[in-house]
N, CA, C and O atoms as a printed pandas DataFrame, in Angstrom:
     atom_number atom_name residue_name chain_id  residue_number  x_coord  y_coord  z_coord
0              1         N          GLN        A               1    8.916   17.123    1.567
1              2        CA          GLN        A               1    8.445   16.408    2.303
2              3         C          GLN        A               1    7.002   15.846    1.630
3              4         O          GLN        A               1    6.337   16.537    0.857
4              5         N          VAL        A               2    6.698   14.741    1.969
5              6        CA          VAL        A               2    5.323   14.302    1.318
6              7         C          VAL        A               2    4.497   13.605    2.545
7              8         O          VAL        A               2    4.852   12.835    3.438
8              9         N          GLN        A               3    3.236   14.206    2.207
9             10        CA          GLN        A               3    2.200   13.591    3.094
10            11         C          GLN        A               3    1.295   12.334    2.530
11            12         O          GLN        A               3    0.960   12.265    1.347
12            13         N          LEU        A               4    0.976   11.449    3.416
13            14        CA          LEU        A               4    0.238   10.261    2.639
14            15         C          LEU        A               4   -1.019   10.187    3.681
15            16         O          LEU        A               4   -0.842   10.237    4.898
16            17         N          VAL        A               5   -2.334   10.059    3.066
17            18        CA          VAL        A               5   -3.575    9.781    3.580
18            19         C          VAL        A               5   -4.119    8.598    3.226
19            20         O          VAL        A               5   -4.349    8.461    2.024
20            21         N          GLU        A               6   -4.400    7.660    3.990
21            22        CA          GLU        A               6   -5.007    6.281    3.584
22            23         C          GLU        A               6   -6.531    6.288    3.607
23            24         O          GLU        A               6   -7.065    7.276    4.112
24            25         N          SER        A               7   -7.099    5.566    3.250
25            26        CA          SER        A               7   -8.512    5.361    3.263
26            27         C          SER        A               7   -9.035    4.001    2.985
27            28         O          SER        A               7   -8.320    3.181    2.408
28            29         N          GLY        A               8  -10.250    3.713    3.365
29            30        CA          GLY        A               8  -10.851    2.487    2.646
30            31         C          GLY        A               8  -10.992    1.200    3.579
31            32         O          GLY        A               8  -11.586    0.155    3.314
32            33         N          GLY        A               9  -10.262    1.556    4.790
33            34        CA          GLY        A               9  -10.228    0.052    5.630
34            35         C          GLY        A               9  -11.670   -0.027    6.291
35            36         O          GLY        A               9  -12.626    0.727    6.109
36            37         N          GLY        A              10  -11.574   -1.084    7.063
37            38        CA          GLY        A              10  -12.968   -1.629    7.553
38            39         C          GLY        A              10  -13.031   -3.125    7.960
39            40         O          GLY        A              10  -12.097   -3.916    7.835
40            41         N          LEU        A              11  -14.342   -3.424    8.498
41            42        CA          LEU        A              11  -14.551   -4.879    8.627
42            43         C          LEU        A              11  -15.226   -5.460    7.683
43            44         O          LEU        A              11  -16.177   -4.884    7.154
44            45         N          VAL        A              12  -14.824   -6.735    7.317
45            46        CA          VAL        A              12  -15.280   -7.543    6.479
46            47         C          VAL        A              12  -15.305   -8.924    6.749
47            48         O          VAL        A              12  -14.431   -9.273    7.542
48            49         N          GLN        A              13  -16.014   -9.780    6.346
49            50        CA          GLN        A              13  -16.260  -11.097    6.464
50            51         C          GLN        A              13  -15.154  -11.818    5.619
51            52         O          GLN        A              13  -14.894  -11.236    4.566
52            53         N          ALA        A              14  -14.563  -12.781    5.825
53            54        CA          ALA        A              14  -13.598  -13.803    5.070
54            55         C          ALA        A              14  -14.136  -13.870    4.054
55            56         O          ALA        A              14  -15.366  -13.892    4.087
56            57         N          GLY        A              15  -13.386  -13.936    2.627
57            58        CA          GLY        A              15  -13.885  -14.187    1.343
58            59         C          GLY        A              15  -14.222  -12.773    0.776
59            60         O          GLY        A              15  -14.133  -12.615   -0.442
60            61         N          GLY        A              16  -14.622  -11.680    1.614
61            62        CA          GLY        A              16  -15.100  -10.394    1.102
62            63         C          GLY        A              16  -13.895   -9.718    0.402
63            64         O          GLY        A              16  -12.824  -10.306    0.253
64            65         N          SER        A              17  -14.097   -8.601    0.029
65            66        CA          SER        A              17  -13.275   -7.414   -0.521
66            67         C          SER        A              17  -13.136   -6.165   -0.124
67            68         O          SER        A              17  -14.165   -5.527    0.096
68            69         N          LEU        A              18  -11.951   -5.587    0.044
69            70        CA          LEU        A              18  -12.017   -4.096    0.234
70            71         C          LEU        A              18  -10.941   -3.394   -0.812
71            72         O          LEU        A              18  -10.118   -4.033   -1.467
72            73         N          ARG        A              19  -11.100   -2.026   -0.839
73            74        CA          ARG        A              19  -10.027   -1.276   -1.555
74            75         C          ARG        A              19   -9.845   -0.123   -0.717
75            76         O          ARG        A              19  -10.607    0.700   -0.211
76            77         N          LEU        A              20   -8.176   -0.377   -0.728
77            78        CA          LEU        A              20   -7.586    0.939    0.041
78            79         C          LEU        A              20   -7.171    2.077   -0.898
79            80         O          LEU        A              20   -6.949    1.919   -2.099
80            81         N          SER        A              21   -7.084    3.308   -0.200
81            82        CA          SER        A              21   -6.730    4.235   -1.400
82            83         C          SER        A              21   -5.549    4.940   -0.503
83            84         O          SER        A              21   -5.713    4.971    0.716
84            85         N          CYS        A              22   -4.658    5.366   -0.935
85            86        CA          CYS        A              22   -3.582    6.655   -0.468
86            87         C          CYS        A              22   -3.211    7.766   -1.507
87            88         O          CYS        A              22   -2.603    7.552   -2.556
88            89         N          ALA        A              23   -3.603    8.826   -1.129
89            90        CA          ALA        A              23   -3.393    9.792   -1.538
90            91         C          ALA        A              23   -2.188   10.627   -1.154
91            92         O          ALA        A              23   -2.093   11.078   -0.013
92            93         N          ALA        A              24   -1.229   10.853   -2.115
93            94        CA          ALA        A              24    0.271   11.658   -1.759
94            95         C          ALA        A              24    0.000   12.922   -1.941
95            96         O          ALA        A              24   -0.763   13.182   -2.872
96            97         N          SER        A              25    0.536   14.039   -1.121
97            98        CA          SER        A              25    0.486   15.416   -1.560
98            99         C          SER        A              25    1.952   15.924   -1.262
99           100         O          SER        A              25    2.771   15.194   -0.704
100          101         N          GLY        A              26    2.234   17.192   -1.656
101          102        CA          GLY        A              26    3.621   17.746   -1.317
102          103         C          GLY        A              26    4.571   17.498   -2.549
103          104         O          GLY        A              26    4.265   17.705   -3.723
104          105         N          ARG        A              27    5.759   17.025   -2.090
105          106        CA          ARG        A              27    6.832   16.795   -3.488
106          107         C          ARG        A              27    6.719   15.569   -4.138
107          108         O          ARG        A              27    7.643   14.766   -4.271
108          109         N          THR        A              28    5.322   15.401   -4.632
109          110        CA          THR        A              28    5.288   14.054   -5.528
110          111         C          THR        A              28    5.872   14.165   -6.579
111          112         O          THR        A              28    5.902   13.059   -7.119
112          113         N          PHE        A              29    6.463   15.075   -7.296
113          114        CA          PHE        A              29    6.978   14.947   -8.616
114          115         C          PHE        A              29    8.410   14.130   -8.591
115          116         O          PHE        A              29    9.120   13.953   -9.580
116          117         N          ASN        A              30    8.699   13.648   -7.190
117          118        CA          ASN        A              30    9.864   13.176   -7.245
118          119         C          ASN        A              30    9.536   11.659   -6.853
119          120         O          ASN        A              30   10.454   11.013   -6.350
120          121         N          THR        A              31    8.250   11.021   -7.054
121          122        CA          THR        A              31    7.832    9.714   -6.795
122          123         C          THR        A              31    8.627    8.618   -7.695
123          124         O          THR        A              31    8.661    8.663   -8.924
124          125         N          HIS        A              32    9.125    7.842   -7.073
125          126        CA          HIS        A              32    9.737    6.365   -7.592
126          127         C          HIS        A              32    8.896    5.342   -7.383
127          128         O          HIS        A              32    8.499    4.638   -8.311
128          129         N          THR        A              33    8.579    5.183   -6.259
129          130        CA          THR        A              33    7.548    3.780   -5.963
130          131         C          THR        A              33    6.721    4.347   -4.848
131          132         O          THR        A              33    7.013    5.295   -4.119
132          133         N          MET        A              34    5.679    3.633   -4.839
133          134        CA          MET        A              34    4.617    3.450   -3.561
134          135         C          MET        A              34    4.412    2.257   -3.449
135          136         O          MET        A              34    4.522    1.433   -4.356
136          137         N          GLY        A              35    4.052    2.021   -2.185
137          138        CA          GLY        A              35    3.795    0.522   -1.691
138          139         C          GLY        A              35    2.642    0.453   -0.398
139          140         O          GLY        A              35    2.095    1.397    0.174
140          141         N          TRP        A              36    2.530   -0.640   -0.225
141          142        CA          TRP        A              36    1.604   -0.907    1.137
142          143         C          TRP        A              36    2.370   -1.952    2.069
143          144         O          TRP        A              36    2.982   -2.936    1.652
144          145         N          PHE        A              37    2.261   -1.650    3.118
145          146        CA          PHE        A              37    2.829   -2.659    4.053
146          147         C          PHE        A              37    1.800   -2.934    5.160
147          148         O          PHE        A              37    0.886   -2.113    5.230
148          149         N          ARG        A              38    1.795   -3.943    6.028
149          150        CA          ARG        A              38    0.912   -4.140    7.159
150          151         C          ARG        A              38    1.452   -4.428    8.539
151          152         O          ARG        A              38    2.559   -4.953    8.657
152          153         N          GLN        A              39    0.803   -4.144    9.468
153          154        CA          GLN        A              39    1.352   -4.670   10.855
154          155         C          GLN        A              39    0.116   -5.231   11.460
155          156         O          GLN        A              39   -0.938   -4.599   11.530
156          157         N          ALA        A              40    0.267   -6.295   11.840
157          158        CA          ALA        A              40   -0.750   -7.105   12.857
158          159         C          ALA        A              40   -0.309   -6.873   14.255
159          160         O          ALA        A              40    0.860   -6.607   14.537
160          161         N          PRO        A              41   -1.158   -6.967   15.026
161          162        CA          PRO        A              41   -0.858   -7.019   16.590
162          163         C          PRO        A              41    0.147   -7.758   16.978
163          164         O          PRO        A              41    0.001   -8.944   16.685
164          165         N          GLY        A              42    1.014   -7.524   17.473
165          166        CA          GLY        A              42    2.521   -8.452   18.156
166          167         C          GLY        A              42    3.532   -8.822   16.935
167          168         O          GLY        A              42    4.553   -9.478   17.142
168          169         N          LYS        A              43    3.196   -8.387   15.756
169          170        CA          LYS        A              43    3.919   -8.661   14.597
170          171         C          LYS        A              43    4.842   -7.494   14.128
171          172         O          LYS        A              43    4.663   -6.312   14.422
172          173         N          GLU        A              44    5.786   -7.952   13.410
173          174        CA          GLU        A              44    6.378   -6.851   12.622
174          175         C          GLU        A              44    5.822   -6.544   11.480
175          176         O          GLU        A              44    5.045   -7.307   10.906
176          177         N          ARG        A              45    6.235   -5.153   10.940
177          178        CA          ARG        A              45    5.662   -4.446    9.975
178          179         C          ARG        A              45    6.220   -5.527    8.698
179          180         O          ARG        A              45    7.361   -5.975    8.588
180          181         N          GLU        A              46    5.150   -5.760    7.874
181          182        CA          GLU        A              46    5.593   -6.438    6.697
182          183         C          GLU        A              46    5.165   -5.994    5.226
183          184         O          GLU        A              46    4.154   -5.327    5.002
184          185         N          PHE        A              47    5.980   -6.404    4.332
185          186        CA          PHE        A              47    5.650   -5.949    2.957
186          187         C          PHE        A              47    4.553   -6.505    2.405
187          188         O          PHE        A              47    4.418   -7.711    2.610
188          189         N          VAL        A              48    3.494   -5.796    1.574
189          190        CA          VAL        A              48    2.496   -6.443    1.104
190          191         C          VAL        A              48    2.453   -6.086   -0.658
191          192         O          VAL        A              48    2.075   -6.948   -1.452
192          193         N          ALA        A              49    2.752   -5.148   -0.962
193          194        CA          ALA        A              49    2.799   -4.830   -2.192
194          195         C          ALA        A              49    3.642   -3.295   -2.669
195          196         O          ALA        A              49    3.710   -2.359   -1.873
196          197         N          GLN        A              50    4.170   -3.230   -3.886
197          198        CA          GLN        A              50    4.551   -1.918   -4.397
198          199         C          GLN        A              50    4.268   -1.683   -5.977
199          200         O          GLN        A              50    3.833   -2.579   -6.701
200          201         N          ILE        A              51    4.536   -0.504   -6.380
201          202        CA          ILE        A              51    4.392   -0.203   -7.714
202          203         C          ILE        A              51    5.314    0.708   -8.007
203          204         O          ILE        A              51    5.578    1.589   -7.188
204          205         N          ASN        A              52    6.037    0.625   -9.399
205          206        CA          ASN        A              52    6.910    1.667   -9.723
206          207         C          ASN        A              52    6.185    2.627  -10.648
207          208         O          ASN        A              52    5.557    2.298  -11.654
208          209         N          TRP        A              53    6.383    4.079  -10.092
209          210        CA          TRP        A              53    5.669    5.157  -10.602
210          211         C          TRP        A              53    5.606    5.238  -12.145
211          212         O          TRP        A              53    4.592    5.458  -12.808
212          213         N          SER        A              54    6.864    5.021  -12.608
213          214        CA          SER        A              54    7.011    5.512  -14.096
214          215         C          SER        A              54    6.555    4.314  -14.854
215          216         O          SER        A              54    5.744    4.512  -15.759
216          217         N          ASP        A              55    6.925    3.203  -14.635
217          218        CA          ASP        A              55    6.398    1.996  -15.716
218          219         C          ASP        A              55    5.384    0.931  -15.315
219          220         O          ASP        A              55    4.903    0.040  -16.014
220          221         N          GLY        A              56    5.121    1.282  -13.765
221          222        CA          GLY        A              56    3.688    0.380  -13.641
222          223         C          GLY        A              56    4.287   -0.984  -13.032
223          224         O          GLY        A              56    3.476   -1.708  -12.453
224          225         N          ASP        A              57    5.437   -1.346  -13.096
225          226        CA          ASP        A              57    5.887   -2.777  -12.415
226          227         C          ASP        A              57    5.354   -2.694  -11.160
227          228         O          ASP        A              57    5.297   -1.701  -10.436
228          229         N          THR        A              58    4.860   -4.117  -10.892
229          230        CA          THR        A              58    4.129   -4.418   -9.401
230          231         C          THR        A              58    5.260   -5.585   -8.780
231          232         O          THR        A              58    5.954   -6.293   -9.510
232          233         N          TYR        A              59    5.276   -5.611   -7.648
233          234        CA          TYR        A              59    5.816   -6.924   -6.713
234          235         C          TYR        A              59    4.812   -7.001   -5.533
235          236         O          TYR        A              59    4.271   -6.016   -5.031
236          237         N          TYR        A              60    4.657   -8.084   -5.210
237          238        CA          TYR        A              60    3.637   -8.437   -4.176
238          239         C          TYR        A              60    4.431   -9.753   -3.194
239          240         O          TYR        A              60    5.123  -10.697   -3.576
240          241         N          ALA        A              61    4.118   -9.462   -2.202
241          242        CA          ALA        A              61    4.216  -10.620   -1.185
242          243         C          ALA        A              61    3.702  -12.084   -1.530
243          244         O          ALA        A              61    2.610  -12.260   -2.070
244          245         N          ASP        A              62    4.468  -13.014   -1.222
245          246        CA          ASP        A              62    3.785  -14.455   -1.759
246          247         C          ASP        A              62    2.415  -14.636   -0.998
247          248         O          ASP        A              62    1.508  -15.267   -1.540
248          249         N          SER        A              63    2.267  -14.107    0.202
249          250        CA          SER        A              63    0.985  -14.363    0.912
250          251         C          SER        A              63   -0.261  -13.682    0.352
251          252         O          SER        A              63   -1.420  -14.002    0.618
252          253         N          VAL        A              64    0.211  -12.507   -0.618
253          254        CA          VAL        A              64   -1.126  -11.989   -1.053
254          255         C          VAL        A              64   -1.170  -11.996   -2.586
255          256         O          VAL        A              64   -2.048  -11.371   -3.181
256          257         N          LYS        A              65   -0.162  -12.749   -3.270
257          258        CA          LYS        A              65   -0.540  -13.043   -4.874
258          259         C          LYS        A              65   -1.358  -13.493   -5.249
259          260         O          LYS        A              65   -1.797  -14.466   -4.638
260          261         N          GLY        A              66   -2.088  -12.990   -6.591
261          262        CA          GLY        A              66   -3.255  -13.580   -6.756
262          263         C          GLY        A              66   -4.466  -13.101   -5.964
263          264         O          GLY        A              66   -5.576  -13.420   -6.389
264          265         N          ARG        A              67   -4.386  -12.507   -5.066
265          266        CA          ARG        A              67   -5.821  -11.937   -4.163
266          267         C          ARG        A              67   -5.672  -10.348   -4.315
267          268         O          ARG        A              67   -6.647   -9.683   -4.665
268          269         N          PHE        A              68   -4.479   -9.773   -4.057
269          270        CA          PHE        A              68   -4.202   -8.309   -4.039
270          271         C          PHE        A              68   -3.779   -7.645   -5.313
271          272         O          PHE        A              68   -2.867   -8.223   -5.903
272          273         N          THR        A              69   -4.204   -6.655   -5.811
273          274        CA          THR        A              69   -3.712   -5.727   -6.548
274          275         C          THR        A              69   -3.634   -4.530   -6.313
275          276         O          THR        A              69   -4.529   -3.910   -5.737
276          277         N          ILE        A              70   -2.416   -3.954   -6.773
277          278        CA          ILE        A              70   -2.022   -2.712   -6.352
278          279         C          ILE        A              70   -2.113   -1.986   -7.901
279          280         O          ILE        A              70   -1.905   -2.569   -8.965
280          281         N          SER        A              71   -2.447   -0.686   -7.738
281          282        CA          SER        A              71   -2.436    0.081   -8.928
282          283         C          SER        A              71   -2.415    1.610   -8.686
283          284         O          SER        A              71   -2.693    1.894   -7.521
284          285         N          ARG        A              72   -2.156    2.665   -9.487
285          286        CA          ARG        A              72   -1.913    3.748   -9.487
286          287         C          ARG        A              72   -2.646    4.752  -10.376
287          288         O          ARG        A              72   -2.916    4.566  -11.563
288          289         N          ASP        A              73   -2.915    5.761   -9.707
289          290        CA          ASP        A              73   -3.448    7.011  -10.725
290          291         C          ASP        A              73   -2.345    8.246  -10.557
291          292         O          ASP        A              73   -2.144    8.894   -9.530
292          293         N          ASN        A              74   -1.769    8.377  -11.680
293          294        CA          ASN        A              74   -0.601    9.292  -11.493
294          295         C          ASN        A              74   -1.210   10.552  -11.487
295          296         O          ASN        A              74   -0.616   11.332  -10.742
296          297         N          ALA        A              75   -2.485   11.173  -12.227
297          298        CA          ALA        A              75   -2.757   12.341  -12.101
298          299         C          ALA        A              75   -3.259   12.677  -10.712
299          300         O          ALA        A              75   -3.270   13.867  -10.398
300          301         N          LYS        A              76   -3.629   11.867   -9.937
301          302        CA          LYS        A              76   -4.143   12.062   -8.574
302          303         C          LYS        A              76   -3.267   11.756   -7.652
303          304         O          LYS        A              76   -3.608   12.062   -6.509
304          305         N          ASN        A              77   -2.086   11.172   -7.797
305          306        CA          ASN        A              77   -0.874   10.877   -7.042
306          307         C          ASN        A              77   -1.578    9.981   -6.110
307          308         O          ASN        A              77   -1.586   10.282   -4.917
308          309         N          THR        A              78   -2.166    8.924   -6.515
309          310        CA          THR        A              78   -2.729    8.264   -5.567
310          311         C          THR        A              78   -2.404    6.741   -5.759
311          312         O          THR        A              78   -2.219    6.418   -6.932
312          313         N          VAL        A              79   -2.312    5.862   -4.931
313          314        CA          VAL        A              79   -2.112    4.376   -5.169
314          315         C          VAL        A              79   -3.450    3.450   -4.516
315          316         O          VAL        A              79   -4.008    3.818   -3.482
316          317         N          TYR        A              80   -3.764    2.530   -5.075
317          318        CA          TYR        A              80   -4.847    1.671   -4.657
318          319         C          TYR        A              80   -4.409    0.284   -4.308
319          320         O          TYR        A              80   -3.495   -0.223   -4.958
320          321         N          LEU        A              81   -4.984   -0.368   -3.337
321          322        CA          LEU        A              81   -4.888   -1.666   -3.080
322          323         C          LEU        A              81   -6.027   -2.520   -3.234
323          324         O          LEU        A              81   -6.880   -2.316   -2.371
324          325         N          GLN        A              82   -6.293   -3.369   -4.026
325          326        CA          GLN        A              82   -7.787   -4.031   -4.155
326          327         C          GLN        A              82   -7.249   -5.264   -3.351
327          328         O          GLN        A              82   -6.122   -5.738   -3.489
328          329         N          MET        A              83   -8.179   -5.699   -2.523
329          330        CA          MET        A              83   -8.157   -6.785   -1.748
330          331         C          MET        A              83   -9.125   -7.691   -1.884
331          332         O          MET        A              83  -10.236   -7.326   -1.500
332          333         N          ASN        A              84   -9.011   -8.915   -2.379
333          334        CA          ASN        A              84  -10.051   -9.829   -2.828
334          335         C          ASN        A              84   -9.852  -11.241   -1.923
335          336         O          ASN        A              84   -8.731  -11.630   -1.594
336          337         N          SER        A              85  -10.864  -11.822   -1.632
337          338        CA          SER        A              85  -10.723  -13.188   -1.029
338          339         C          SER        A              85   -9.911  -13.023    0.282
339          340         O          SER        A              85   -8.935  -13.717    0.566
340          341         N          LEU        A              86  -10.336  -12.191    0.925
341          342        CA          LEU        A              86   -9.929  -11.757    2.316
342          343         C          LEU        A              86   -9.553  -12.995    3.225
343          344         O          LEU        A              86  -10.197  -14.007    2.949
344          345         N          LYS        A              87   -8.847  -13.089    4.019
345          346        CA          LYS        A              87   -8.571  -14.088    5.027
346          347         C          LYS        A              87   -8.632  -13.420    6.448
347          348         O          LYS        A              87   -8.543  -12.193    6.484
348          349         N          VAL        A              88   -8.766  -14.067    7.539
349          350        CA          VAL        A              88   -8.773  -13.788    8.900
350          351         C          VAL        A              88   -7.235  -13.312    9.042
351          352         O          VAL        A              88   -7.145  -12.373    9.834
352          353         N          GLU        A              89   -6.324  -13.608    8.628
353          354        CA          GLU        A              89   -5.041  -13.469    8.768
354          355         C          GLU        A              89   -4.348  -12.428    7.969
355          356         O          GLU        A              89   -3.154  -12.155    8.087
356          357         N          ASP        A              90   -5.238  -11.826    7.090
357          358        CA          ASP        A              90   -5.005  -10.467    6.667
358          359         C          ASP        A              90   -5.277   -9.297    7.623
359          360         O          ASP        A              90   -4.886   -8.142    7.452
360          361         N          THR        A              91   -5.973   -9.738    8.610
361          362        CA          THR        A              91   -6.080   -8.633    9.493
362          363         C          THR        A              91   -4.867   -7.692   10.257
363          364         O          THR        A              91   -4.031   -8.072   11.077
364          365         N          ALA        A              92   -5.028   -6.662    9.826
365          366        CA          ALA        A              92   -3.761   -5.600   10.096
366          367         C          ALA        A              92   -4.045   -4.249   10.182
367          368         O          ALA        A              92   -5.216   -3.890   10.057
368          369         N          VAL        A              93   -3.301   -3.565   10.347
369          370        CA          VAL        A              93   -3.178   -1.780    9.895
370          371         C          VAL        A              93   -2.311   -2.090    8.556
371          372         O          VAL        A              93   -1.362   -2.832    8.305
372          373         N          TYR        A              94   -2.979   -1.299    7.927
373          374        CA          TYR        A              94   -2.238   -1.244    6.427
374          375         C          TYR        A              94   -1.593    0.180    6.298
375          376         O          TYR        A              94   -2.164    1.187    6.715
376          377         N          ILE        A              95   -0.438    0.194    5.726
377          378        CA          ILE        A              95    0.221    1.470    5.738
378          379         C          ILE        A              95    0.744    1.589    4.385
379          380         O          ILE        A              95    1.229    0.757    3.618
380          381         N          CYS        A              96    0.499    2.952    4.280
381          382        CA          CYS        A              96    1.097    3.270    2.754
382          383         C          CYS        A              96    2.395    4.009    2.876
383          384         O          CYS        A              96    2.626    4.772    3.815
384          385         N          ALA        A              97    3.405    3.716    1.709
385          386        CA          ALA        A              97    4.639    4.134    1.817
386          387         C          ALA        A              97    5.336    4.731    0.569
387          388         O          ALA        A              97    5.313    4.003   -0.424
388          389         N          PHE        A              98    5.937    5.899    0.451
389          390        CA          PHE        A              98    6.434    6.506   -0.729
390          391         C          PHE        A              98    7.847    6.738   -0.786
391          392         O          PHE        A              98    8.448    7.366    0.085
392          393         N          SER        A              99    8.399    6.225   -1.827
393          394        CA          SER        A              99    9.910    6.313   -2.105
394          395         C          SER        A              99   10.159    7.180   -3.109
395          396         O          SER        A              99    9.685    6.940   -4.219
396          397         N          PRO        A             100   10.980    8.387   -2.879
397          398        CA          PRO        A             100   11.410    9.385   -3.613
398          399         C          PRO        A             100   12.554    8.927   -4.550
399          400         O          PRO        A             100   13.282    8.025   -4.135
400          401         N          ARG        A             101   12.760    9.399   -5.634
401          402        CA          ARG        A             101   14.044    9.019   -6.735
402          403         C          ARG        A             101   15.293    9.285   -5.978
403          404         O          ARG        A             101   16.309    8.631   -6.213
404          405         N          THR        A             102   15.256   10.232   -5.067
405          406        CA          THR        A             102   16.336   10.698   -4.558
406          407         C          THR        A             102   17.053    9.705   -3.604
407          408         O          THR        A             102   18.280    9.779   -3.530
408          409         N          THR        A             103   16.368    8.762   -2.853
409          410        CA          THR        A             103   17.013    7.905   -2.096
410          411         C          THR        A             103   16.575    6.341   -2.465
411          412         O          THR        A             103   17.243    5.376   -2.094
412          413         N          LEU        A             104   15.430    6.241   -3.201
413          414        CA          LEU        A             104   14.915    4.718   -3.454
414          415         C          LEU        A             104   14.353    4.031   -2.435
415          416         O          LEU        A             104   13.871    2.901   -2.506
416          417         N          ALA        A             105   14.431    4.816   -1.372
417          418        CA          ALA        A             105   13.906    3.901    0.046
418          419         C          ALA        A             105   12.672    4.572    0.568
419          420         O          ALA        A             105   12.469    5.780    0.444
420          421         N          PHE        A             106   11.881    3.755    1.143
421          422        CA          PHE        A             106   10.413    4.225    1.796
422          423         C          PHE        A             106   10.734    5.022    2.821
423          424         O          PHE        A             106   10.922    4.607    3.964
424          425         N          ASP        A             107   10.823    6.374    2.414
425          426        CA          ASP        A             107   11.007    7.526    3.560
426          427         C          ASP        A             107    9.988    7.834    4.099
427          428         O          ASP        A             107   10.000    8.191    5.277
428          429         N          TYR        A             108    8.797    7.771    3.342
429          430        CA          TYR        A             108    7.486    8.630    3.886
430          431         C          TYR        A             108    6.489    7.429    4.246
431          432         O          TYR        A             108    6.451    6.379    3.604
432          433         N          TRP        A             109    5.692    7.719    5.352
433          434        CA          TRP        A             109    4.823    6.692    5.890
434          435         C          TRP        A             109    3.421    7.140    6.127
435          436         O          TRP        A             109    3.449    8.179    6.786
436          437         N          GLY        A             110    2.288    6.788    5.866
437          438        CA          GLY        A             110    0.973    7.054    6.398
438          439         C          GLY        A             110    0.631    6.569    7.792
439          440         O          GLY        A             110    1.066    5.544    8.316
440          441         N          GLN        A             111   -0.102    7.337    8.253
441          442        CA          GLN        A             111   -0.806    6.816    9.392
442          443         C          GLN        A             111   -1.472    5.303    9.474
443          444         O          GLN        A             111   -1.521    4.656   10.520
444          445         N          GLY        A             112   -1.842    4.968    8.537
445          446        CA          GLY        A             112   -2.324    3.434    8.450
446          447         C          GLY        A             112   -3.871    3.416    8.555
447          448         O          GLY        A             112   -4.570    4.310    9.029
448          449         N          THR        A             113   -4.276    2.244    8.032
449          450        CA          THR        A             113   -5.937    2.081    8.161
450          451         C          THR        A             113   -6.158    0.753    8.703
451          452         O          THR        A             113   -5.322   -0.144    8.595
452          453         N          GLN        A             114   -7.187    0.630    9.237
453          454        CA          GLN        A             114   -7.397   -0.735    9.797
454          455         C          GLN        A             114   -8.227   -1.793    8.881
455          456         O          GLN        A             114   -9.194   -1.299    8.300
456          457         N          VAL        A             115   -8.048   -2.826    8.725
457          458        CA          VAL        A             115   -8.412   -3.735    8.113
458          459         C          VAL        A             115   -8.915   -5.115    8.837
459          460         O          VAL        A             115   -8.093   -6.031    8.832
460          461         N          THR        A             116   -9.853   -5.295    9.299
461          462        CA          THR        A             116  -10.367   -6.491    9.986
462          463         C          THR        A             116  -11.115   -7.333    9.519
463          464         O          THR        A             116  -12.269   -6.989    9.263
464          465         N          VAL        A             117  -10.726   -8.579    9.286
465          466        CA          VAL        A             117  -11.490   -9.822    8.392
466          467         C          VAL        A             117  -11.933  -10.663    9.628
467          468         O          VAL        A             117  -11.166  -11.008   10.527
468          469         N          SER        A             118  -13.213  -10.940    9.566
469          470        CA          SER        A             118  -13.778  -11.900   10.736
470          471         C          SER        A             118  -14.225  -13.090   10.029
471          472         O          SER        A             118  -14.731  -13.035    8.908
472          473         N          SER        A             119  -14.031  -14.222   10.713
473          474        CA          SER        A             119  -14.584  -15.499   10.183
474          475         C          SER        A             119  -15.992  -15.813   10.256
475          476         O          SER        A             119  -16.411  -16.880    9.807
């Protein structure tokens, strides 16, 4: 089992920045990928970014490319999401996800942290 705890959400004005953190605990030796998803009210959950735990390869949704940066600290089993130039449409609950090597799927999810961007 893996437990994920997110932090860093909050209220920010458009154009501002926030940094989210997600700390993993439990069977983290099996980490393949960690990522961020988001879900806005009335919308489906959507992919934001992910990072390969071994080589650091990153992938982003087109909507956040150039504005968001995902990074990791292997020693702390923590993944970060630096969000710059935030837009009102970035408002959502941001959810951390963990993919173990055994399945290569996002099997574990955090509770989420609210990000609200005001105009």
